[in-house]
Short mmCIF file of C-alpha atoms and ligand atoms in Angstrom, two decimals:
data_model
loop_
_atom_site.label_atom_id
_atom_site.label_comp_id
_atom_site.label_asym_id
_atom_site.label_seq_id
_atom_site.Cartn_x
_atom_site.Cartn_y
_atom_site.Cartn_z
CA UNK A 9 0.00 0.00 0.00
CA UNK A 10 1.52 3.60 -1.16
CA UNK A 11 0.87 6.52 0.65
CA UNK A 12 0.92 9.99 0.99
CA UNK A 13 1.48 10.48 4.32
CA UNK A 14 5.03 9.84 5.01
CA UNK A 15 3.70 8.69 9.28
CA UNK A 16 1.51 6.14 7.61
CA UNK A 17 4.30 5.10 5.43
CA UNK A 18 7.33 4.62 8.18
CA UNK A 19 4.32 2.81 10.34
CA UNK A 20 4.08 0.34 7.61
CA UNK A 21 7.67 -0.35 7.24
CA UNK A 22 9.05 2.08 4.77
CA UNK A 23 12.47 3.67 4.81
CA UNK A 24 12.35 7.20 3.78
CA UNK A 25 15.20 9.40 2.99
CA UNK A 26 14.15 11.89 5.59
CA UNK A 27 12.04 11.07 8.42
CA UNK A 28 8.45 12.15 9.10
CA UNK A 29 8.85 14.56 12.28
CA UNK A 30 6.31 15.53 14.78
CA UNK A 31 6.74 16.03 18.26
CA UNK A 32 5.24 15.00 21.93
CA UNK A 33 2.99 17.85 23.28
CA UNK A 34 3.44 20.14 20.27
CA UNK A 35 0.46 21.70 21.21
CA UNK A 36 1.56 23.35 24.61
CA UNK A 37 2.34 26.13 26.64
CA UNK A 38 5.88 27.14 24.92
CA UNK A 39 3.23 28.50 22.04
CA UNK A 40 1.61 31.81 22.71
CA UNK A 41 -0.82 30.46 19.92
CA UNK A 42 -1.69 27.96 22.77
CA UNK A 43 -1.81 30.29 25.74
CA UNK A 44 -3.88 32.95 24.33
CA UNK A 45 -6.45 29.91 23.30
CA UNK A 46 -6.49 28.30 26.38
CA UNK A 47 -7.49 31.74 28.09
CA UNK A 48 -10.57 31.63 25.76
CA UNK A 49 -11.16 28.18 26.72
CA UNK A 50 -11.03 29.21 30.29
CA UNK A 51 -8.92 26.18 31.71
CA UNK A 52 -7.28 23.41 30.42
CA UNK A 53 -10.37 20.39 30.66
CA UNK A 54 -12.65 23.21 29.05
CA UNK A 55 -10.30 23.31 26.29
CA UNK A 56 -9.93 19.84 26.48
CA UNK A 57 -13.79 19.19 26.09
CA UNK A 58 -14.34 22.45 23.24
CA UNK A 59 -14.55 20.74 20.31
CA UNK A 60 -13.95 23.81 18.01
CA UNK A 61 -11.16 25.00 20.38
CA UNK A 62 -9.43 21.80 20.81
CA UNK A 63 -9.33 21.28 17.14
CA UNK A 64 -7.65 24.87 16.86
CA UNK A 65 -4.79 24.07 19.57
CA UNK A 66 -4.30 20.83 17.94
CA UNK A 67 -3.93 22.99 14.24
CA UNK A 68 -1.87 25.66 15.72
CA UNK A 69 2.09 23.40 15.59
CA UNK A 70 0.86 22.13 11.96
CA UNK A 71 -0.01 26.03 10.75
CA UNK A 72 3.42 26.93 12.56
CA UNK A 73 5.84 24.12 11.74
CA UNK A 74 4.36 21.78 8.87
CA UNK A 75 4.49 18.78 11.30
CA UNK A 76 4.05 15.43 9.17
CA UNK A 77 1.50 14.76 12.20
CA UNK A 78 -0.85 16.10 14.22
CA UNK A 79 -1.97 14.60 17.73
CA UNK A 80 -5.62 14.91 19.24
CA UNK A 81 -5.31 17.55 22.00
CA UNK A 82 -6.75 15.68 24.74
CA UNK A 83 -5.71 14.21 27.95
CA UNK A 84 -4.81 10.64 29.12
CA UNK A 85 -6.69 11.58 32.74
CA UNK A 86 -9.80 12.38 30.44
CA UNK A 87 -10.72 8.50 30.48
CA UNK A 88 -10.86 7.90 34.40
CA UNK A 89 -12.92 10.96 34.78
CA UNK A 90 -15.39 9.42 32.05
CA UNK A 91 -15.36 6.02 34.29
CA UNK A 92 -16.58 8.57 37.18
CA UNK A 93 -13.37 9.93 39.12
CA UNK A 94 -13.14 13.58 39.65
CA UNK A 95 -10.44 15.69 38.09
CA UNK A 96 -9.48 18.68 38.18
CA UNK A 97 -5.73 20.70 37.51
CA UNK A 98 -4.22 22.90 40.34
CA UNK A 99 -1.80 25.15 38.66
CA UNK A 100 1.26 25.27 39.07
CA UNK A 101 1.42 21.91 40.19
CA UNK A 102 -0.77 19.34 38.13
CA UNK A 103 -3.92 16.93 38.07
CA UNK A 104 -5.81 15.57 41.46
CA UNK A 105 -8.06 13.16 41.00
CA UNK A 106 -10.34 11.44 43.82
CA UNK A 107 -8.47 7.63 44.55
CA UNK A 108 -9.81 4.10 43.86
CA UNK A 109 -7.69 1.96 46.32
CA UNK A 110 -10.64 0.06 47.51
CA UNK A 111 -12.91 -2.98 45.77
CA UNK A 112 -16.66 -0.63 46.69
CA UNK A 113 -14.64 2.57 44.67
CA UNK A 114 -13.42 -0.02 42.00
CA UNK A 115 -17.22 -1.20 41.83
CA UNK A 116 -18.23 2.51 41.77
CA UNK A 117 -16.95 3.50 38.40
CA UNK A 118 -19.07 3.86 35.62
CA UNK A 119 -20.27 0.93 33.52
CA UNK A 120 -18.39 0.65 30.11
CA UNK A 121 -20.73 2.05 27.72
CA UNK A 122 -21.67 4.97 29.66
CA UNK A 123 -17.95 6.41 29.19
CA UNK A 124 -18.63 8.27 25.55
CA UNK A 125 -21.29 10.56 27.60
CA UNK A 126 -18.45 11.97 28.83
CA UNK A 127 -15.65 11.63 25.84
CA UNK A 128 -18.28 12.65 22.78
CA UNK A 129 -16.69 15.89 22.69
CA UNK A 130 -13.51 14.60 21.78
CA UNK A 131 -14.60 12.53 19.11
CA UNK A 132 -16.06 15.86 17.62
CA UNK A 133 -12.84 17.40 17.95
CA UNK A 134 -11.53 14.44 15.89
CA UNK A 135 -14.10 15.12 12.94
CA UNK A 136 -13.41 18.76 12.58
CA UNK A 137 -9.97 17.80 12.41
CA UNK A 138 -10.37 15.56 9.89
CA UNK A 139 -12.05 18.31 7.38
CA UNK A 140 -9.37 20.62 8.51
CA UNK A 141 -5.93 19.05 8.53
CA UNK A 142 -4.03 19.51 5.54
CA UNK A 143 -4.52 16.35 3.20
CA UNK A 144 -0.70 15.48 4.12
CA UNK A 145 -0.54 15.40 7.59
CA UNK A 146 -1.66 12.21 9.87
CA UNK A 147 -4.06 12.65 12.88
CA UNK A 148 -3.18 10.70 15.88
CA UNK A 149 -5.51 9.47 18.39
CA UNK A 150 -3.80 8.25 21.84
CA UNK A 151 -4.90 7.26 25.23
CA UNK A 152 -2.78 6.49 28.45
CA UNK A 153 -1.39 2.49 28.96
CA UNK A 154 -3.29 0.81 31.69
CA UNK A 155 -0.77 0.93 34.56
CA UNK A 156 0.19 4.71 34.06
CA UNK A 157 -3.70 6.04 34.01
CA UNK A 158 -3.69 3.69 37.15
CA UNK A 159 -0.89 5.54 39.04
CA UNK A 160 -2.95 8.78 38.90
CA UNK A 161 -6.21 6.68 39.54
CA UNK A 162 -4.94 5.30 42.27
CA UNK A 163 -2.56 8.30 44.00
CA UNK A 164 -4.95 10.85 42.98
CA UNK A 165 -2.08 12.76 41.46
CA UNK A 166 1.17 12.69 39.44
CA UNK A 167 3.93 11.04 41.85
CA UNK A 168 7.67 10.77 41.73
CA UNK A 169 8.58 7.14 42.28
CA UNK A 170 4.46 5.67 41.60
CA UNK A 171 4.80 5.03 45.38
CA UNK A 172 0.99 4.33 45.39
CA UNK A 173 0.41 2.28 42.98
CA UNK A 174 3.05 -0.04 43.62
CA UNK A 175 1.82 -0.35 47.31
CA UNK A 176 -1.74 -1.45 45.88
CA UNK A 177 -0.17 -3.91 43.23
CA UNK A 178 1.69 -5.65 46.30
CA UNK A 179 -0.68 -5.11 48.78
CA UNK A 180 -4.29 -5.60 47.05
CA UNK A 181 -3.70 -7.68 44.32
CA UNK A 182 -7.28 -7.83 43.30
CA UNK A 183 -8.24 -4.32 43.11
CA UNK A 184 -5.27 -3.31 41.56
CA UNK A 185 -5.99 -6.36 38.60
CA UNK A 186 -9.80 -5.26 38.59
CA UNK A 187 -8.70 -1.73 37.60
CA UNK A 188 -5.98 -2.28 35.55
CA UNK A 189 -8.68 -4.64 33.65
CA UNK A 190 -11.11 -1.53 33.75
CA UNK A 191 -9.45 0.59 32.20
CA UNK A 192 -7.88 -1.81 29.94
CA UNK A 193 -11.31 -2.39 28.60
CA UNK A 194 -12.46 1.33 28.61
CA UNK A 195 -9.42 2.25 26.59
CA UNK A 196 -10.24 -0.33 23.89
CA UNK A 197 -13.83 1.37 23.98
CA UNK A 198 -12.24 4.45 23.94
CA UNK A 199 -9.56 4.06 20.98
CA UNK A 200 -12.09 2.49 19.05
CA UNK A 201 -14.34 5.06 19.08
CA UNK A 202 -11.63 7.73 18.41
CA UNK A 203 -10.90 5.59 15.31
CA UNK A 204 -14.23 5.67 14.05
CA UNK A 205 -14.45 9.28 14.14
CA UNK A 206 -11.15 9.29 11.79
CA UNK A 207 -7.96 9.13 14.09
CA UNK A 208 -5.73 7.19 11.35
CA UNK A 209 -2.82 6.32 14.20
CA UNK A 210 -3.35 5.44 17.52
CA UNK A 211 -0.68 5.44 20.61
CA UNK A 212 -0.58 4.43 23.97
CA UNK A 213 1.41 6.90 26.34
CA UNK A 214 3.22 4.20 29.36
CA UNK A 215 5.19 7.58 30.67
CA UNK A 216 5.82 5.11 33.98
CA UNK A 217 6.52 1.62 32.41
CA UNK A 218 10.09 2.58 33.55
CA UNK A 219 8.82 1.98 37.52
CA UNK A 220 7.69 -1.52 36.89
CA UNK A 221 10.36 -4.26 37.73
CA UNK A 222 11.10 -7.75 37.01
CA UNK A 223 7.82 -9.60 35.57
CA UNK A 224 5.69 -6.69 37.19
CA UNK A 225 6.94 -4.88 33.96
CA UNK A 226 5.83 -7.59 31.24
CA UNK A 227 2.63 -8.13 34.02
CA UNK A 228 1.44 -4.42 34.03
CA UNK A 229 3.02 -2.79 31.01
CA UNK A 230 3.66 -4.67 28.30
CA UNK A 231 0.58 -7.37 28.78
CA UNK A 232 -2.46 -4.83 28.97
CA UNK A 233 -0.60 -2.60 25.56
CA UNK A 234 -0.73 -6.31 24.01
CA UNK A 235 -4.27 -7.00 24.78
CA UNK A 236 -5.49 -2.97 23.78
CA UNK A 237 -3.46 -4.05 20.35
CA UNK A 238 -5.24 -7.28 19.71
CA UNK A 239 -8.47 -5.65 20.56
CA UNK A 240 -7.77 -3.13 17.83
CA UNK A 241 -6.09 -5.04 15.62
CA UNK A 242 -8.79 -7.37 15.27
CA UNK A 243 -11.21 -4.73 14.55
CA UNK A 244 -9.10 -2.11 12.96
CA UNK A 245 -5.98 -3.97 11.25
CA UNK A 246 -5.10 -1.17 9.02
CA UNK A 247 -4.73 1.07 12.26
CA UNK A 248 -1.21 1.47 13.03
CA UNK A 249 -0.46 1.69 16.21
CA UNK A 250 2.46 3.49 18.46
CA UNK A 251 3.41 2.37 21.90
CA UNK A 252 5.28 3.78 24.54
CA UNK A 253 6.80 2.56 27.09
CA UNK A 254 9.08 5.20 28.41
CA UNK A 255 11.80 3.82 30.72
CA UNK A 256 12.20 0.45 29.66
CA UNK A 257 15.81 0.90 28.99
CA UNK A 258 17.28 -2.92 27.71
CA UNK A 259 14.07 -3.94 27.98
CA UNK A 260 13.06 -1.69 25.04
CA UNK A 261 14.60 -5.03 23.00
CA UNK A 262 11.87 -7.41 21.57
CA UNK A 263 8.89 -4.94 22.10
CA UNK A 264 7.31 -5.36 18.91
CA UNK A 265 7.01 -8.74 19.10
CA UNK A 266 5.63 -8.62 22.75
CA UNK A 267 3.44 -5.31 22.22
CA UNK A 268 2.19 -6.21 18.85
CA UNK A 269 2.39 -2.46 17.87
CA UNK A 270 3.62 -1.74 14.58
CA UNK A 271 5.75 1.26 16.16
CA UNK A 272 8.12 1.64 19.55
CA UNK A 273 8.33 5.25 20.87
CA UNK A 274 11.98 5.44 22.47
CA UNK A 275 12.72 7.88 24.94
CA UNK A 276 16.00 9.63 25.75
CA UNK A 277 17.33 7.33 28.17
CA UNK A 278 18.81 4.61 25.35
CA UNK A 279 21.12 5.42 22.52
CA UNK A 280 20.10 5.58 19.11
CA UNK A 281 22.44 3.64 17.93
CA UNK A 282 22.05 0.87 20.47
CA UNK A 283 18.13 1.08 19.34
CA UNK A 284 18.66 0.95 15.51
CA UNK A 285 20.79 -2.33 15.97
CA UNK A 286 18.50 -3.86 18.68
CA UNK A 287 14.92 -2.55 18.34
CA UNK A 288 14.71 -0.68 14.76
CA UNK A 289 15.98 -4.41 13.66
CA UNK A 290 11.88 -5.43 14.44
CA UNK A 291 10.03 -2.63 12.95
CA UNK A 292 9.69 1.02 12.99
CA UNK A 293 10.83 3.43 16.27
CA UNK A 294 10.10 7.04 16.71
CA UNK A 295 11.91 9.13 19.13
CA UNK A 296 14.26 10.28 20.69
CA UNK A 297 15.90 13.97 21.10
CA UNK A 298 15.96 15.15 24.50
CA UNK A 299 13.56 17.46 25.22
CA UNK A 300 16.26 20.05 27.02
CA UNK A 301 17.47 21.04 23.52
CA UNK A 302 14.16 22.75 22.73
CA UNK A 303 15.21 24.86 25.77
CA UNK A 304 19.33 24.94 24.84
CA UNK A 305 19.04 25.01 21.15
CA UNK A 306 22.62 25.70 19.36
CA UNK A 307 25.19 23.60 17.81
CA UNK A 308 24.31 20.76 20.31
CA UNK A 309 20.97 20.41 19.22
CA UNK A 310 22.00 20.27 15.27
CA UNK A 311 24.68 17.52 16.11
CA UNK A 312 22.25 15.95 18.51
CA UNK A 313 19.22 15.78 16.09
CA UNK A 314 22.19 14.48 12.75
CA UNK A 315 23.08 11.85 15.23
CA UNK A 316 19.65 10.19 15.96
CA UNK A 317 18.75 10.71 12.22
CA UNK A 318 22.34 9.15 10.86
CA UNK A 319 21.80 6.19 13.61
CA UNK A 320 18.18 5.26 12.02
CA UNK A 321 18.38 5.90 8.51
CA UNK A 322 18.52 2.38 7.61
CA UNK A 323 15.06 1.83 8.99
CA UNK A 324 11.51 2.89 9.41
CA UNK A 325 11.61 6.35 11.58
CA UNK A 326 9.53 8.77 13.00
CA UNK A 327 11.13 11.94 14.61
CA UNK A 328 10.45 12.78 17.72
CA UNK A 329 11.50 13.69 21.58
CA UNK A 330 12.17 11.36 24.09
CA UNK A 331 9.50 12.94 26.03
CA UNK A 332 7.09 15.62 25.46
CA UNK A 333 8.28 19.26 24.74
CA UNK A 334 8.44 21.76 28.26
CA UNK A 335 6.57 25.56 28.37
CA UNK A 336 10.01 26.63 28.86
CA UNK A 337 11.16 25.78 25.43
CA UNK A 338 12.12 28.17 22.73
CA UNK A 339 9.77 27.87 19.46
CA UNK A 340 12.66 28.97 17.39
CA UNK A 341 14.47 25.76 18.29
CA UNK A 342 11.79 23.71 17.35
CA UNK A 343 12.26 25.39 13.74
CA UNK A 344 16.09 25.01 13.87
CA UNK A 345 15.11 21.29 15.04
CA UNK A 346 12.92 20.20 12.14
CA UNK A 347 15.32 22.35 9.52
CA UNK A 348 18.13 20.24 10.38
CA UNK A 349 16.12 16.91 10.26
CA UNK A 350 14.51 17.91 6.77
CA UNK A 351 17.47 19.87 5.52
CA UNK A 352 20.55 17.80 6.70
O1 LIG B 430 0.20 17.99 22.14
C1 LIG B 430 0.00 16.85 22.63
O2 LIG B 430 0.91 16.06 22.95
C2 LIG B 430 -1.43 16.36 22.74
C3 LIG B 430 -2.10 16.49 23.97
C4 LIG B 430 -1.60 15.78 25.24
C5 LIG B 430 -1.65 16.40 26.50
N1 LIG B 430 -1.32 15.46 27.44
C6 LIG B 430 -2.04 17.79 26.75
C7 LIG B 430 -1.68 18.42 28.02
C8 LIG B 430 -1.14 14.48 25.42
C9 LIG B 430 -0.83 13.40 24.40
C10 LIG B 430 -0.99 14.29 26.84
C11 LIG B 430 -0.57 13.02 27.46
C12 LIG B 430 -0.40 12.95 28.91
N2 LIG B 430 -1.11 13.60 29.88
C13 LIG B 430 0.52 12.08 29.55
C14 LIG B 430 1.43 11.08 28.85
C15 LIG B 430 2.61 11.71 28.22
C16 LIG B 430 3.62 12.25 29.21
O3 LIG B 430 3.77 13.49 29.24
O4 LIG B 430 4.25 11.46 29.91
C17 LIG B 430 0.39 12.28 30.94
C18 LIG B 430 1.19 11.58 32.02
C19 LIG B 430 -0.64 13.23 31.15
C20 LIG B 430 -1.20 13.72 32.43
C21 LIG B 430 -0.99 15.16 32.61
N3 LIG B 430 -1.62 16.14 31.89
C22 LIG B 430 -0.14 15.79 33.55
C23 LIG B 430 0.76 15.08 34.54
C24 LIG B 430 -0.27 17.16 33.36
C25 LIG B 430 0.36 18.26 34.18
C26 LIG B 430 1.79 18.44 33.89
C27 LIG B 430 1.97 19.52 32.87
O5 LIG B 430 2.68 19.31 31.87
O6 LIG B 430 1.40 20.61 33.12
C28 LIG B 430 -1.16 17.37 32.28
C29 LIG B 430 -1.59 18.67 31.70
C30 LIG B 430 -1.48 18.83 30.23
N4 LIG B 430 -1.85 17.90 29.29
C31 LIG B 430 -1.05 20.01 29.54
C32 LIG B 430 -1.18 19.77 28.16
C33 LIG B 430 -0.90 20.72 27.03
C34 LIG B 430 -0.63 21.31 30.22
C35 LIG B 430 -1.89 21.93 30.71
C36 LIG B 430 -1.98 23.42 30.63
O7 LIG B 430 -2.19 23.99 29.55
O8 LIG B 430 -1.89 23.99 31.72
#
């Protein structure tokens, strides 16, 4: 199959000259485009949950910077508030959400189908893009991976080490399971309805995979992605799909295979050319600039971002960070960033 779109292209295998770029959080607070709309919105879930104004964020990086791709503006805390937590954003320091440590809250969230009350907004957002986007440029769809939704589910808020979490995985074995199963199953709803309203690409977001150890990692990771990917697959199978989980270090090795995704996101914790030789060798990777050169720019960020290109060029790639882009970062480097990968 021949494409257009140079994402859908390096998702199906393809090795292109210069790699299809776009970048984690592109729509974010380093833009003034994005400040000055999320004032209009009000706050961040009302932008989150305006169609019209979500779909503008989301256009903003493409108007500015030609991405190859653009990604739903959304949030990965958007599903658990759909299965019936609270959520809200204190700023300055992140999302709270009310906890689920116990088997009555577990049994308290929503039933499965009720969740789209909730998320129809964002599939809205997804059909105005779709009329929108430039006939070039790939729309992807994402949700959070079971475990990390379930450290915020569980803690109530972002943590540093997923303290929580891990003290309900080895202390209530059964409520932890039954929600990682929840929202295993809401995300397959989820994706699947994000799909039908025209995302092309999905990808799951594991931002703590890292904090899972020994089989807890294949347990809790890699196992739900796997089953969210057959669920799709089997539905959707011309739906690539993009997984991520950041922090696996060596065990980034043999995640195709394990995941089923047709794409590994690699963050900047392993070298690129350790990756091309041991992961790229399975299938297509996207990643992995550090995010601090959108902040340093310079000479270091032109060698940086020639390295990682040089290091996959025999192989499906996708551009990207290692992790998404900070409100601290300069937009001019994101220019310099994508006129060195497209330019040489
Ligand atoms: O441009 C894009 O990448 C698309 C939209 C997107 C957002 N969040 C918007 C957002 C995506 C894909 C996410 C994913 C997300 N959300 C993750 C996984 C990726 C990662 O960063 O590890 C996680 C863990 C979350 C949860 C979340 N949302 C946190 C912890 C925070 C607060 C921290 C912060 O950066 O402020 C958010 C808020 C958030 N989500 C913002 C944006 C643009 C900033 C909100 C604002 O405008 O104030």
């Amino acid at each position: 199959m021949t494409h257009n779109k140079t994402i859908l292209r390096a998702l199906a295998g393809e090795t292109l000259e210069t790699p299809p770029i776009w970048m984690m959080r592109q729509a974010g607070r380093y833009l003034p485009e994005y400040k000055a709309t999320r004032a209009r919105a009000g706050d961040f879930l009302s932008l989150c949950y305006n169609p019209e104004l979500a779909a503008e964020v989301t256009l903003q990086p493409i108007r500015r910077y030609g991405f190859d791709a653009a990604i739903l503006f959304a949030d990965i805390l958007l599903l658990p508030q759909a299965l019936g937590a609270d959520l809200w954003f204190v700023t300055g320091e992140g999302p709270r959400l009310s906890t689920i440590t116990t088997a009555d809250e577990l049994a308290a969230l929503k039933p499965l189908d009720a969740i789209h009350d909730t998320l129809n907004p964002i599939y809205e957002t997804i059909k105005i893009l779709r009329s929108e986007l430039p006939p070039e440029t790939t729309l992807i769809g994402f949700a959070g991976a079971p475990w990390t939704v379930a450290t915020y589910m569980i803690a109530g808020k972002g943590t540093p080490d997923q303290g929580p979490a891990h003290a309900l995985k080895d202390g209530n074995r059964a409520v932890f399971e039954g929600l990682i199963n929840r929202i295993t199953e809401g995300t397959i709803s989820y994706l699947s309805a994000q799909i039908e309203a025209g995302a092309e690409v999905v990808k799951l977001f594991d931002s703590w995979a890292g904090s899972l150890e020994g089989a807890d990692f294949y347990d809790f990771s890699i196992k739900p992605i796997q089953t969210i990917v057959a669920a799709l697959k089997a539905k959707y199978p011309h739906v690539p799909i993009i997984a991520f989980p950041r922090g696996a270090g060596e065990r980034y090795v043999d995640l195709h295979a394990a995941t089923g995704a047709d794409c590994i996101a690699l963050d900047d914790g392993v070298d690129a050319a350790w990756a091309a030789e041991h992961v790229q060798i399975d299938g297509c990777v996207q990643g992995n600039l550090a995010s601090r050169h959108m902040v340093t720019g310079g000479q270091d960020l032109v060698d940086e971002t020639r390295r990682i290109c040089a290091a996959f060029k025999n192989g499906p790639h996708i551009f990207n960070l290692g992790h998404g882009i900070t409100p601290d970062a300069n937009p001019d480097n994101v220019q310099l960033m994508i006129d060195t990968v497209r330019g040489g």
